[in-house]
Short mmCIF file of C-alpha atoms in Angstrom, two decimals:
data_model
loop_
_atom_site.label_atom_id
_atom_site.label_comp_id
_atom_site.label_asym_id
_atom_site.label_seq_id
_atom_site.Cartn_x
_atom_site.Cartn_y
_atom_site.Cartn_z
CA MET I 11 -19.73 10.09 -10.34
CA SER I 12 -19.40 10.25 -6.59
CA TYR I 13 -19.19 6.73 -5.17
CA ILE I 14 -17.56 3.30 -5.34
CA MET I 15 -19.61 0.15 -4.85
CA ALA I 16 -18.04 -2.85 -3.11
CA PHE I 17 -19.34 -6.41 -3.02
CA ASP I 18 -18.11 -8.37 0.01
CA GLN I 19 -19.23 -11.95 -0.50
CA GLY I 20 -18.36 -13.82 2.69
CA THR I 21 -18.74 -17.31 4.06
CA THR I 22 -21.94 -16.67 5.99
CA SER I 23 -23.35 -13.53 4.39
CA SER I 24 -23.25 -11.27 1.36
CA ARG I 25 -22.75 -7.55 1.83
CA CYS I 26 -22.64 -4.46 -0.33
CA ILE I 27 -21.16 -1.17 0.86
CA ILE I 28 -21.16 2.16 -0.95
CA PHE I 29 -18.05 4.24 -0.19
CA ASP I 30 -17.27 7.90 -0.75
CA LYS I 31 -13.91 9.45 -1.64
CA LYS I 32 -12.86 9.63 2.03
CA GLY I 33 -13.30 5.87 2.35
CA GLN I 34 -16.41 6.27 4.49
CA ALA I 35 -19.41 3.98 4.11
CA VAL I 36 -22.50 5.92 3.07
CA ALA I 37 -24.79 2.88 2.81
CA LYS I 38 -24.57 -0.84 3.44
CA ALA I 39 -26.76 -3.91 3.17
CA GLN I 40 -26.20 -7.48 4.33
CA ARG I 41 -27.98 -10.84 4.06
CA GLU I 42 -27.04 -14.16 5.62
CA PHE I 43 -27.58 -17.35 3.65
CA THR I 44 -27.88 -21.01 4.57
CA GLN I 45 -24.88 -23.11 5.52
CA ILE I 46 -25.18 -26.71 4.35
CA TYR I 47 -23.51 -29.58 6.26
CA PRO I 48 -24.18 -32.84 4.37
CA ARG I 49 -21.82 -34.88 6.57
CA PRO I 50 -19.47 -34.18 9.49
CA GLY I 51 -16.61 -32.01 8.20
CA TRP I 52 -18.40 -31.24 4.91
CA VAL I 53 -19.54 -27.67 4.17
CA GLU I 54 -21.48 -26.48 1.12
CA HIS I 55 -23.31 -23.39 -0.20
CA ASP I 56 -26.04 -23.07 -2.79
CA PRO I 57 -24.36 -21.10 -5.64
CA ASN I 58 -27.66 -19.47 -6.58
CA ALA I 59 -28.17 -18.36 -2.98
CA ILE I 60 -24.73 -16.73 -3.10
CA TRP I 61 -25.59 -14.85 -6.28
CA GLU I 62 -29.15 -13.90 -5.32
CA SER I 63 -28.10 -12.61 -1.89
CA GLN I 64 -25.24 -10.59 -3.38
CA TYR I 65 -27.36 -9.12 -6.15
CA GLY I 66 -30.11 -8.35 -3.65
CA VAL I 67 -27.87 -6.42 -1.27
CA GLY I 68 -26.41 -4.53 -4.22
CA LYS I 69 -29.84 -3.20 -5.14
CA GLU I 70 -30.64 -2.53 -1.49
CA ALA I 71 -27.44 -0.54 -0.85
CA ILE I 72 -28.00 1.66 -3.90
CA GLN I 73 -31.53 2.36 -2.72
CA LYS I 74 -30.37 3.16 0.83
CA ALA I 75 -27.74 5.55 -0.51
CA GLY I 76 -30.38 7.36 -2.58
CA ILE I 77 -28.27 7.12 -5.73
CA THR I 78 -28.42 5.50 -9.16
CA ALA I 79 -25.94 3.51 -11.21
CA GLU I 80 -24.90 6.78 -12.86
CA ASP I 81 -23.44 7.88 -9.51
CA ILE I 82 -21.19 4.81 -9.22
CA ALA I 83 -17.71 5.14 -10.70
CA ALA I 84 -16.80 1.45 -10.36
CA LEU I 85 -17.58 -1.85 -8.65
CA GLY I 86 -15.02 -3.79 -6.62
CA ILE I 87 -15.47 -7.41 -5.56
CA THR I 88 -13.94 -9.23 -2.63
CA ASN I 89 -14.91 -12.76 -1.71
CA GLN I 90 -14.50 -15.84 0.43
CA ARG I 91 -11.54 -17.65 -1.10
CA GLU I 92 -10.98 -21.29 -2.12
CA THR I 93 -14.71 -22.04 -2.28
CA THR I 94 -15.18 -24.03 -5.47
CA LEU I 95 -17.99 -23.79 -8.03
CA VAL I 96 -18.58 -25.56 -11.34
CA TRP I 97 -21.33 -24.60 -13.76
CA ASP I 98 -22.56 -25.35 -17.26
CA ARG I 99 -21.04 -23.03 -19.84
CA ALA I 100 -24.24 -22.86 -21.91
CA THR I 101 -26.95 -22.64 -19.24
CA GLY I 102 -24.98 -21.00 -16.41
CA GLN I 103 -26.49 -23.52 -13.98
CA PRO I 104 -24.28 -25.05 -11.25
CA ILE I 105 -23.78 -28.81 -11.42
CA HIS I 106 -23.53 -29.13 -7.60
CA ASN I 107 -23.49 -27.03 -4.49
CA ALA I 108 -20.35 -24.94 -4.00
CA ILE I 109 -17.76 -26.76 -1.88
CA VAL I 110 -16.74 -24.27 0.81
CA TRP I 111 -13.15 -23.55 1.85
CA GLN I 112 -13.89 -25.07 5.28
CA CYS I 113 -14.90 -28.42 3.80
CA ARG I 114 -12.62 -31.37 4.61
CA ARG I 115 -14.06 -34.01 2.26
CA THR I 116 -10.90 -34.16 0.16
CA ALA I 117 -8.48 -34.64 3.08
CA PRO I 118 -8.01 -38.34 2.10
CA MET I 119 -7.19 -37.27 -1.47
CA CYS I 120 -4.56 -34.89 -0.12
CA ASP I 121 -3.16 -37.67 2.07
CA ASP I 122 -2.83 -39.92 -0.99
CA LEU I 123 -1.06 -37.22 -3.00
CA ARG I 124 1.26 -36.56 -0.06
CA ASP I 125 2.00 -40.26 0.34
CA SER I 126 2.80 -40.40 -3.37
CA GLY I 127 5.49 -37.75 -2.93
CA TYR I 128 3.77 -34.74 -4.52
CA GLU I 129 3.82 -32.37 -1.55
CA SER I 130 7.01 -30.59 -2.61
CA LEU I 131 5.68 -30.17 -6.17
CA PHE I 132 2.63 -28.28 -4.95
CA ALA I 133 4.60 -26.24 -2.41
CA SER I 134 7.30 -25.16 -4.84
CA LYS I 135 4.89 -24.10 -7.58
CA THR I 136 1.93 -22.69 -5.65
CA GLY I 137 3.40 -21.68 -2.27
CA LEU I 138 0.56 -23.57 -0.57
CA LYS I 139 0.15 -26.62 1.62
CA LEU I 140 -1.24 -29.77 0.05
CA ASP I 141 -4.49 -29.43 1.99
CA ALA I 142 -8.23 -29.81 1.48
CA TYR I 143 -8.56 -26.10 2.31
CA PHE I 144 -7.65 -25.13 -1.25
CA SER I 145 -9.69 -25.45 -4.43
CA ALA I 146 -7.85 -28.01 -6.56
CA THR I 147 -8.90 -31.23 -4.86
CA LYS I 148 -12.44 -29.87 -4.41
CA LEU I 149 -12.62 -29.38 -8.17
CA ALA I 150 -11.22 -32.86 -8.81
CA TRP I 151 -13.83 -34.29 -6.40
CA LEU I 152 -16.66 -32.62 -8.31
CA LEU I 153 -15.43 -33.99 -11.61
CA ASP I 154 -15.12 -37.48 -10.15
CA ASN I 155 -18.37 -37.56 -8.15
CA VAL I 156 -21.02 -35.62 -10.07
CA PRO I 157 -22.49 -37.95 -12.73
CA GLY I 158 -21.40 -36.95 -16.22
CA ALA I 159 -19.21 -34.08 -15.02
CA ARG I 160 -15.93 -35.53 -16.24
CA ASP I 161 -17.21 -36.09 -19.79
CA LYS I 162 -18.80 -32.63 -19.97
CA ALA I 163 -15.63 -30.98 -18.67
CA GLU I 164 -13.47 -32.74 -21.26
CA ARG I 165 -15.84 -31.53 -23.99
CA GLY I 166 -15.34 -27.96 -22.75
CA ASP I 167 -18.92 -27.63 -21.50
CA LEU I 168 -18.15 -26.87 -17.83
CA LEU I 169 -16.53 -23.86 -16.18
CA PHE I 170 -14.73 -23.61 -12.84
CA GLY I 171 -14.53 -20.55 -10.69
CA THR I 172 -14.03 -19.23 -7.21
CA VAL I 173 -16.78 -16.96 -5.88
CA ASP I 174 -15.46 -13.82 -7.60
CA THR I 175 -15.58 -15.58 -10.96
CA TRP I 176 -19.13 -16.79 -10.32
CA LEU I 177 -20.31 -13.30 -9.39
CA ILE I 178 -18.72 -11.67 -12.45
CA TRP I 179 -20.16 -14.37 -14.72
CA ASN I 180 -23.63 -13.52 -13.42
CA LEU I 181 -23.05 -9.76 -13.39
CA THR I 182 -22.14 -9.87 -17.07
CA GLY I 183 -24.72 -12.38 -18.27
CA GLY I 184 -22.06 -14.98 -18.89
CA THR I 185 -19.78 -12.88 -21.06
CA ALA I 186 -16.82 -12.67 -18.66
CA HIS I 187 -15.04 -15.70 -17.15
CA VAL I 188 -12.24 -14.09 -15.15
CA THR I 189 -10.47 -14.05 -11.79
CA ASP I 190 -7.48 -12.19 -10.36
CA HIS I 191 -4.04 -13.18 -9.11
CA THR I 192 -5.08 -13.35 -5.44
CA ASN I 193 -7.93 -15.79 -6.01
CA ALA I 194 -6.01 -17.83 -8.56
CA SER I 195 -3.16 -18.21 -6.07
CA ARG I 196 -5.56 -19.94 -3.62
CA THR I 197 -6.59 -22.73 -5.96
CA LEU I 198 -3.46 -24.94 -5.69
CA LEU I 199 -3.48 -24.86 -9.50
CA TYR I 200 -1.67 -21.56 -10.11
CA ASN I 201 2.08 -21.15 -10.40
CA ILE I 202 2.85 -18.00 -8.39
CA HIS I 203 6.31 -17.68 -9.96
CA THR I 204 5.25 -17.77 -13.63
CA CYS I 205 1.78 -16.31 -12.92
CA GLU I 206 0.12 -18.99 -15.04
CA TRP I 207 -2.09 -22.04 -14.49
CA ASP I 208 0.34 -24.89 -13.94
CA GLU I 209 0.17 -27.59 -16.61
CA ASP I 210 1.94 -30.22 -14.48
CA ILE I 211 -0.61 -29.90 -11.70
CA LEU I 212 -3.54 -29.84 -14.13
CA ARG I 213 -2.30 -33.12 -15.66
CA LEU I 214 -1.74 -34.70 -12.25
CA LEU I 215 -5.29 -33.90 -11.10
CA ASN I 216 -6.81 -34.49 -14.57
CA ILE I 217 -8.40 -31.03 -14.74
CA PRO I 218 -9.10 -29.67 -18.26
CA ARG I 219 -7.50 -26.29 -18.90
CA THR I 220 -10.65 -25.12 -20.70
CA MET I 221 -12.49 -24.95 -17.36
CA LEU I 222 -10.25 -22.26 -15.89
CA PRO I 223 -10.85 -18.49 -16.01
CA SER I 224 -8.54 -15.83 -17.39
CA VAL I 225 -6.36 -14.27 -14.66
CA LYS I 226 -6.32 -10.47 -14.41
CA SER I 227 -4.72 -7.82 -12.23
CA SER I 228 -6.54 -7.06 -8.97
CA SER I 229 -6.98 -3.44 -10.09
CA GLY I 230 -8.24 -2.85 -13.62
CA VAL I 231 -11.46 -2.82 -15.59
CA VAL I 232 -12.29 -6.43 -16.53
CA ALA I 233 -15.97 -6.10 -17.51
CA HIS I 234 -19.10 -3.99 -17.16
CA THR I 235 -22.46 -4.76 -15.60
CA ALA I 236 -25.80 -3.18 -16.46
CA LEU I 237 -27.89 -5.00 -13.84
CA PHE I 238 -28.30 -1.98 -11.55
CA GLY I 239 -29.87 0.38 -14.05
CA GLY I 240 -26.75 1.67 -15.79
CA LYS I 241 -23.34 0.58 -17.02
CA ILE I 242 -20.85 0.12 -14.14
CA PRO I 243 -17.21 -0.98 -14.65
CA VAL I 244 -16.13 -4.05 -12.69
CA ALA I 245 -12.65 -2.77 -11.84
CA GLY I 246 -11.39 -4.43 -8.64
CA ILE I 247 -11.09 -8.09 -7.61
CA ALA I 248 -9.32 -9.57 -4.62
CA GLY I 249 -9.77 -12.45 -2.23
CA ASP I 250 -11.06 -11.19 1.09
CA GLN I 251 -7.81 -11.32 3.05
CA GLN I 252 -5.66 -9.74 0.36
CA SER I 253 -8.34 -7.10 -0.03
CA SER I 254 -8.18 -6.41 3.70
CA LEU I 255 -4.37 -6.10 3.54
CA PHE I 256 -4.79 -3.51 0.79
CA GLY I 257 -7.60 -1.73 2.61
CA GLN I 258 -5.38 -1.44 5.71
CA GLY I 259 -2.76 0.36 3.64
CA CYS I 260 -0.14 -2.38 4.09
CA PHE I 261 1.74 -1.50 0.91
CA LEU I 262 5.29 -1.98 2.25
CA SER I 263 7.04 -5.28 2.84
CA GLY I 264 6.89 -6.20 6.50
CA GLN I 265 3.51 -4.60 7.18
CA ALA I 266 0.90 -7.01 8.54
CA LYS I 267 -2.76 -7.12 9.57
CA ASN I 268 -5.16 -9.61 11.13
CA THR I 269 -8.80 -10.12 10.19
CA TYR I 270 -11.34 -11.61 12.59
CA GLY I 271 -14.10 -13.01 10.41
CA THR I 272 -15.50 -16.51 10.09
CA GLY I 273 -11.86 -17.51 10.30
CA CYS I 274 -8.86 -15.41 11.38
CA PHE I 275 -6.28 -14.46 8.79
CA LEU I 276 -2.92 -12.83 9.44
CA LEU I 277 -1.15 -11.55 6.32
CA MET I 278 2.20 -9.83 5.95
CA ASN I 279 3.25 -8.04 2.78
CA THR I 280 6.58 -9.36 1.43
CA GLY I 281 6.79 -7.11 -1.63
CA GLY I 282 7.71 -8.26 -5.10
CA GLN I 283 9.31 -11.54 -4.05
CA PRO I 284 7.60 -14.68 -2.71
CA VAL I 285 9.01 -15.85 0.65
CA ARG I 286 8.72 -19.54 1.39
CA SER I 287 7.71 -20.28 4.98
CA ARG I 288 9.64 -22.71 7.15
CA HIS I 289 7.17 -22.57 10.03
CA GLY I 290 3.76 -23.62 8.79
CA LEU I 291 2.60 -20.51 6.92
CA ILE I 292 1.75 -20.27 3.24
CA THR I 293 3.05 -18.03 0.49
CA THR I 294 0.35 -16.28 -1.48
CA MET I 295 -0.11 -13.42 -3.90
CA ALA I 296 -1.13 -10.02 -2.54
CA ALA I 297 -3.46 -7.66 -4.39
CA SER I 298 -1.68 -6.26 -7.43
CA TYR I 299 -1.86 -2.59 -8.33
CA GLY I 300 0.34 -0.99 -10.95
CA GLY I 301 0.98 -4.10 -12.99
CA LYS I 302 3.61 -5.83 -10.83
CA PRO I 303 2.90 -9.05 -8.87
CA GLN I 304 2.95 -8.68 -5.09
CA TYR I 305 3.30 -11.42 -2.48
CA ALA I 306 2.47 -12.11 1.15
CA LEU I 307 2.97 -14.62 3.94
CA GLU I 308 -0.28 -15.85 5.45
CA GLY I 309 -1.47 -17.76 8.45
CA SER I 310 -5.05 -19.03 8.22
CA VAL I 311 -7.22 -19.96 11.20
CA PHE I 312 -10.21 -21.97 9.99
CA ILE I 313 -12.55 -21.21 12.90
CA GLY I 314 -12.42 -17.68 14.27
CA GLY I 315 -15.69 -15.78 14.60
CA ALA I 316 -17.48 -18.98 13.57
CA VAL I 317 -16.95 -20.21 17.14
CA VAL I 318 -19.34 -17.45 18.28
CA GLN I 319 -21.90 -18.64 15.72
CA TRP I 320 -21.51 -22.10 17.25
CA LEU I 321 -22.24 -20.70 20.70
CA ARG I 322 -25.35 -19.01 19.29
CA ASP I 323 -26.75 -21.52 16.81
CA GLU I 324 -25.71 -24.95 18.10
CA LEU I 325 -25.18 -24.56 21.85
CA LYS I 326 -27.82 -21.81 22.27
CA LEU I 327 -25.64 -20.16 24.96
CA ILE I 328 -26.22 -16.70 23.52
CA THR I 329 -28.88 -15.01 21.41
CA HIS I 330 -26.68 -12.40 19.74
CA ALA I 331 -22.92 -12.28 19.11
CA ALA I 332 -22.75 -8.87 20.79
CA GLU I 333 -23.59 -10.49 24.15
CA THR I 334 -20.21 -12.20 24.32
CA GLU I 335 -18.24 -9.08 25.23
CA ALA I 336 -20.04 -8.36 28.50
CA LEU I 337 -20.27 -12.06 29.40
CA ALA I 338 -16.55 -12.63 28.89
CA ALA I 339 -15.61 -9.52 30.86
CA SER I 340 -17.84 -10.54 33.78
CA VAL I 341 -15.42 -13.27 34.91
CA PRO I 342 -11.67 -12.84 35.56
CA ASP I 343 -10.66 -15.98 33.66
CA THR I 344 -11.99 -19.28 32.28
CA LEU I 345 -11.14 -21.36 35.39
CA GLY I 346 -8.57 -23.17 33.26
CA ALA I 347 -10.95 -24.15 30.45
CA TYR I 348 -9.84 -23.85 26.83
CA ILE I 349 -11.90 -24.25 23.67
CA VAL I 350 -9.91 -25.52 20.70
CA PRO I 351 -12.41 -24.96 17.85
CA ALA I 352 -10.95 -27.46 15.39
CA PHE I 353 -14.38 -28.21 13.94
CA VAL I 354 -12.89 -28.71 10.46
CA GLY I 355 -9.31 -29.48 11.49
CA LEU I 356 -6.55 -27.04 12.35
CA GLY I 357 -5.04 -24.57 9.90
CA ALA I 358 -1.78 -22.67 10.29
CA PRO I 359 0.68 -23.30 11.75
CA TYR I 360 -0.48 -26.84 12.68
CA TRP I 361 -2.10 -28.09 9.43
CA ASP I 362 -3.82 -31.06 11.00
CA ALA I 363 -6.83 -32.05 8.90
CA HIS I 364 -7.76 -34.79 11.34
CA ALA I 365 -7.86 -32.70 14.53
CA ARG I 366 -11.31 -32.10 15.97
CA GLY I 367 -12.63 -29.54 18.42
CA ALA I 368 -12.77 -29.94 22.19
CA ILE I 369 -13.32 -28.11 25.44
CA VAL I 370 -10.32 -28.95 27.59
CA GLY I 371 -9.87 -28.39 31.33
CA LEU I 372 -13.51 -28.60 32.40
CA THR I 373 -14.28 -28.60 36.11
CA ARG I 374 -17.62 -28.41 37.94
CA GLY I 375 -17.22 -24.67 38.47
CA VAL I 376 -17.07 -23.84 34.76
CA THR I 377 -20.24 -22.02 33.69
CA ARG I 378 -21.81 -20.73 30.50
CA THR I 379 -19.94 -17.46 31.03
CA HIS I 380 -16.56 -19.20 31.23
CA ILE I 381 -17.33 -21.11 28.03
CA VAL I 382 -18.18 -17.87 26.22
CA ARG I 383 -14.93 -16.31 27.42
CA ALA I 384 -12.93 -19.37 26.34
CA ALA I 385 -14.48 -19.16 22.88
CA LEU I 386 -13.34 -15.56 22.43
CA GLU I 387 -9.90 -16.33 23.84
CA SER I 388 -9.47 -19.15 21.29
CA MET I 389 -9.26 -16.55 18.50
CA ALA I 390 -6.47 -14.71 20.29
CA TYR I 391 -4.49 -17.87 21.02
CA GLN I 392 -4.71 -19.07 17.42
CA THR I 393 -3.55 -15.65 16.22
CA TYR I 394 -0.65 -15.78 18.68
CA ALA I 395 0.50 -19.11 17.21
CA ILE I 396 0.57 -17.56 13.72
CA VAL I 397 2.45 -14.49 14.91
CA GLU I 398 5.11 -16.73 16.48
CA ALA I 399 5.48 -18.62 13.20
CA MET I 400 5.71 -15.38 11.23
CA ILE I 401 8.40 -13.98 13.51
CA SER I 402 10.37 -17.20 13.04
CA ASP I 403 10.03 -16.93 9.27
CA ILE I 404 11.13 -13.30 9.26
CA HIS I 405 14.25 -14.17 11.22
CA ALA I 406 15.00 -17.11 8.94
CA VAL I 407 14.91 -15.20 5.65
CA ASP I 408 18.08 -13.87 4.08
CA GLY I 409 18.01 -10.07 4.12
CA ASN I 410 18.88 -10.01 0.42
CA THR I 411 15.64 -11.83 -0.33
CA PHE I 412 13.30 -10.08 2.05
CA VAL I 413 13.69 -6.62 3.52
CA SER I 414 10.98 -5.50 5.92
CA ALA I 415 9.96 -1.90 6.33
CA PRO I 416 11.92 -0.41 9.27
CA GLY I 417 10.02 -0.75 12.51
CA ALA I 418 6.91 -2.05 10.75
CA VAL I 419 6.96 -5.73 11.70
CA LEU I 420 4.80 -6.48 14.70
CA LYS I 421 5.38 -3.19 16.45
CA LYS I 422 1.61 -3.06 16.32
CA LEU I 423 -1.12 -5.23 14.85
CA PRO I 424 -3.78 -3.52 12.72
CA VAL I 425 -7.04 -5.47 12.89
CA ASP I 426 -10.38 -5.62 11.11
CA GLY I 427 -13.37 -7.86 10.60
CA GLY I 428 -16.62 -8.13 12.50
CA ALA I 429 -15.18 -9.64 15.69
CA CYS I 430 -12.67 -6.82 16.14
CA ALA I 431 -15.57 -4.70 17.38
CA ASN I 432 -15.39 -6.81 20.57
CA ASP I 433 -13.34 -4.78 23.07
CA PHE I 434 -12.71 -7.78 25.34
CA LEU I 435 -11.23 -9.80 22.48
CA MET I 436 -9.03 -6.95 21.27
CA GLN I 437 -7.67 -6.25 24.74
CA PHE I 438 -7.00 -9.95 25.35
CA GLN I 439 -5.26 -10.15 21.95
CA ALA I 440 -2.97 -7.24 22.88
CA ASP I 441 -2.25 -8.86 26.25
CA ILE I 442 -1.36 -12.24 24.74
CA LEU I 443 0.76 -10.78 21.93
CA GLY I 444 2.40 -8.12 24.07
CA VAL I 445 2.02 -5.50 21.30
CA PRO I 446 -0.60 -2.78 20.71
CA VAL I 447 -3.63 -3.77 18.65
CA GLU I 448 -4.92 -0.99 16.39
CA ARG I 449 -8.58 -0.92 15.36
CA PRO I 450 -9.21 1.41 12.41
CA SER I 451 -11.99 3.96 12.29
CA VAL I 452 -13.44 1.98 9.36
CA ILE I 453 -13.38 -1.71 10.29
CA GLU I 454 -14.92 -2.73 6.94
CA THR I 455 -11.45 -2.85 5.42
CA THR I 456 -12.14 -6.00 3.39
CA ALA I 457 -14.84 -4.25 1.39
CA LEU I 458 -12.82 -1.02 1.49
CA GLY I 459 -9.83 -2.76 -0.10
CA ALA I 460 -11.98 -3.88 -3.02
CA ALA I 461 -13.33 -0.35 -3.34
CA TYR I 462 -9.82 1.10 -3.37
CA LEU I 463 -8.66 -1.38 -6.04
CA ALA I 464 -11.65 -0.48 -8.23
CA GLY I 465 -11.38 3.25 -7.59
CA LEU I 466 -7.67 3.36 -8.42
CA ALA I 467 -8.38 1.57 -11.71
CA VAL I 468 -10.76 4.30 -12.90
CA GLY I 469 -8.95 7.28 -11.41
CA TYR I 470 -11.42 7.88 -8.59
CA TRP I 471 -8.38 7.90 -6.28
CA GLU I 472 -5.12 9.08 -7.81
CA GLY I 473 -2.78 6.76 -5.92
CA THR I 474 -2.03 4.91 -2.70
CA ASP I 475 -1.19 8.18 -0.91
CA ASP I 476 -4.92 8.96 -1.05
CA ILE I 477 -5.63 5.67 0.70
CA ILE I 478 -3.09 6.28 3.45
CA ALA I 479 -4.52 9.75 4.01
CA ASN I 480 -7.96 8.18 4.60
CA ARG I 481 -6.72 5.84 7.34
CA GLY I 482 -7.29 6.54 11.01
CA ALA I 483 -7.35 4.56 14.26
CA GLU I 484 -10.58 4.40 16.23
CA ARG I 485 -8.84 2.81 19.23
CA VAL I 486 -5.47 1.33 20.17
CA PHE I 487 -5.45 -1.46 22.76
CA ILE I 488 -2.29 -1.39 24.88
CA PRO I 489 -1.06 -4.61 26.58
CA GLN I 490 -1.95 -4.63 30.29
CA MET I 491 -1.41 -8.23 31.40
CA GLU I 492 1.76 -9.23 33.22
CA GLN I 493 4.06 -11.13 30.87
CA GLU I 494 4.36 -14.18 33.15
CA ILE I 495 0.59 -14.54 33.36
CA ALA I 496 0.33 -14.34 29.57
CA LYS I 497 3.03 -17.00 29.18
CA GLY I 498 1.17 -19.31 31.54
CA LEU I 499 -2.06 -18.93 29.61
CA ILE I 500 -0.26 -19.64 26.34
CA LYS I 501 1.29 -22.82 27.77
CA GLY I 502 -2.19 -23.97 28.76
CA TRP I 503 -3.40 -23.35 25.22
CA GLU I 504 -0.49 -25.29 23.74
CA ARG I 505 -1.26 -28.25 26.03
CA ALA I 506 -4.90 -28.16 24.94
CA VAL I 507 -3.92 -28.20 21.26
CA LYS I 508 -1.67 -31.22 21.81
CA GLN I 509 -4.59 -33.13 23.32
CA ILE I 510 -6.80 -32.80 20.25
CA ARG I 511 -4.22 -33.34 17.48
CA GLY I 512 -4.85 -36.19 15.08
#
């Protein structure tokens, strides 16, 4: 059996990539699906569209590779996190659209819980912020707002899952209701210290325990699927950002990476101990391999590459995302304009659910080209803010609790995700951070991480040394901007953020 199959179910599209033993993609397929915006700040997906698109690209990738299910050693799954689905246990039919991680409909519920003094309870048990970003209040909203849902859930007739759980349920014909540590740790229902669903939180939110999936290791055979013409082990599961961290080979504490996808996500491995942030980051579980829990610090930017979709789909300033690189490079600056893309509030390190997006600093000379450049720059500025918070956290942690790998922390920033193919953005990111930005030869590290987790589980790769041997840099972007100029640009960004807060 020569290949590993990876499902990469993202916020705007579903992809399947077939990898070989060297970690190279031999075939890939991708399909976008519809984004649903019922009200301002609300975001939904059709659960069946998620499944049908993912199943479809799976078949397409196998066909493109010219292989059969017999040639596939294992299937790994990585997915958009926090997105919340509820379906009928007997029929497998969803009771409502999936509520997407970007959706802010439960921000008032989070405010009420915070005002009632529960913020520290959630933080201490889950490592997360009490925020509408995470799954728990989305699930509570579904139970409270879908007619009959509460009664059915209490009878044990409804199941909850994040996207990985939904995919595996469908892959196995409803015989497996499982998730892994990384996805469970994003629900605001999972105690990352005991590695169990937290009974206190379940009681507080009135969520029946019978709805929740079993939690498994990120690397290990959890089920089999026969939907592609033969029996394939489902052997790897990880939320997209933890999968990317694994795919980048960040196995040592202190190693970090940034992903430029729909959002931007900076994760740093902290080893076998959770580190609580003092500067607006969250503590989460990293992909587990070898049976021991692993942890990470994370900064989440809600709108990263999605700002380019906005330029294309809503403003009609571009036809294709690839146009942005040449447009941005055609002007020396933005003429002082900043885009703060807080379309669904601000994530780390600000955590302002009520902030909304704006273009700040407009003058008559600002053109379409300057707006495009400002949109790309917004990803770099938001990443800079997270890096600053992470550095502060590193310096604040007692060395007995957290020991970083020597020379590994922010000496360079490995990157991945679709937007990292944009040379302008990567160079600007290096300039703003003042450290080299390293783009790997395989930028599909989210899918690659899921493939590695699955392959390790079935012996396709013998260990993490095989993964490190596969890594290589396609290009390293060296900082070129004068430090004082970079500082001035960052101050302008910080002023712009202050203007749109609240």
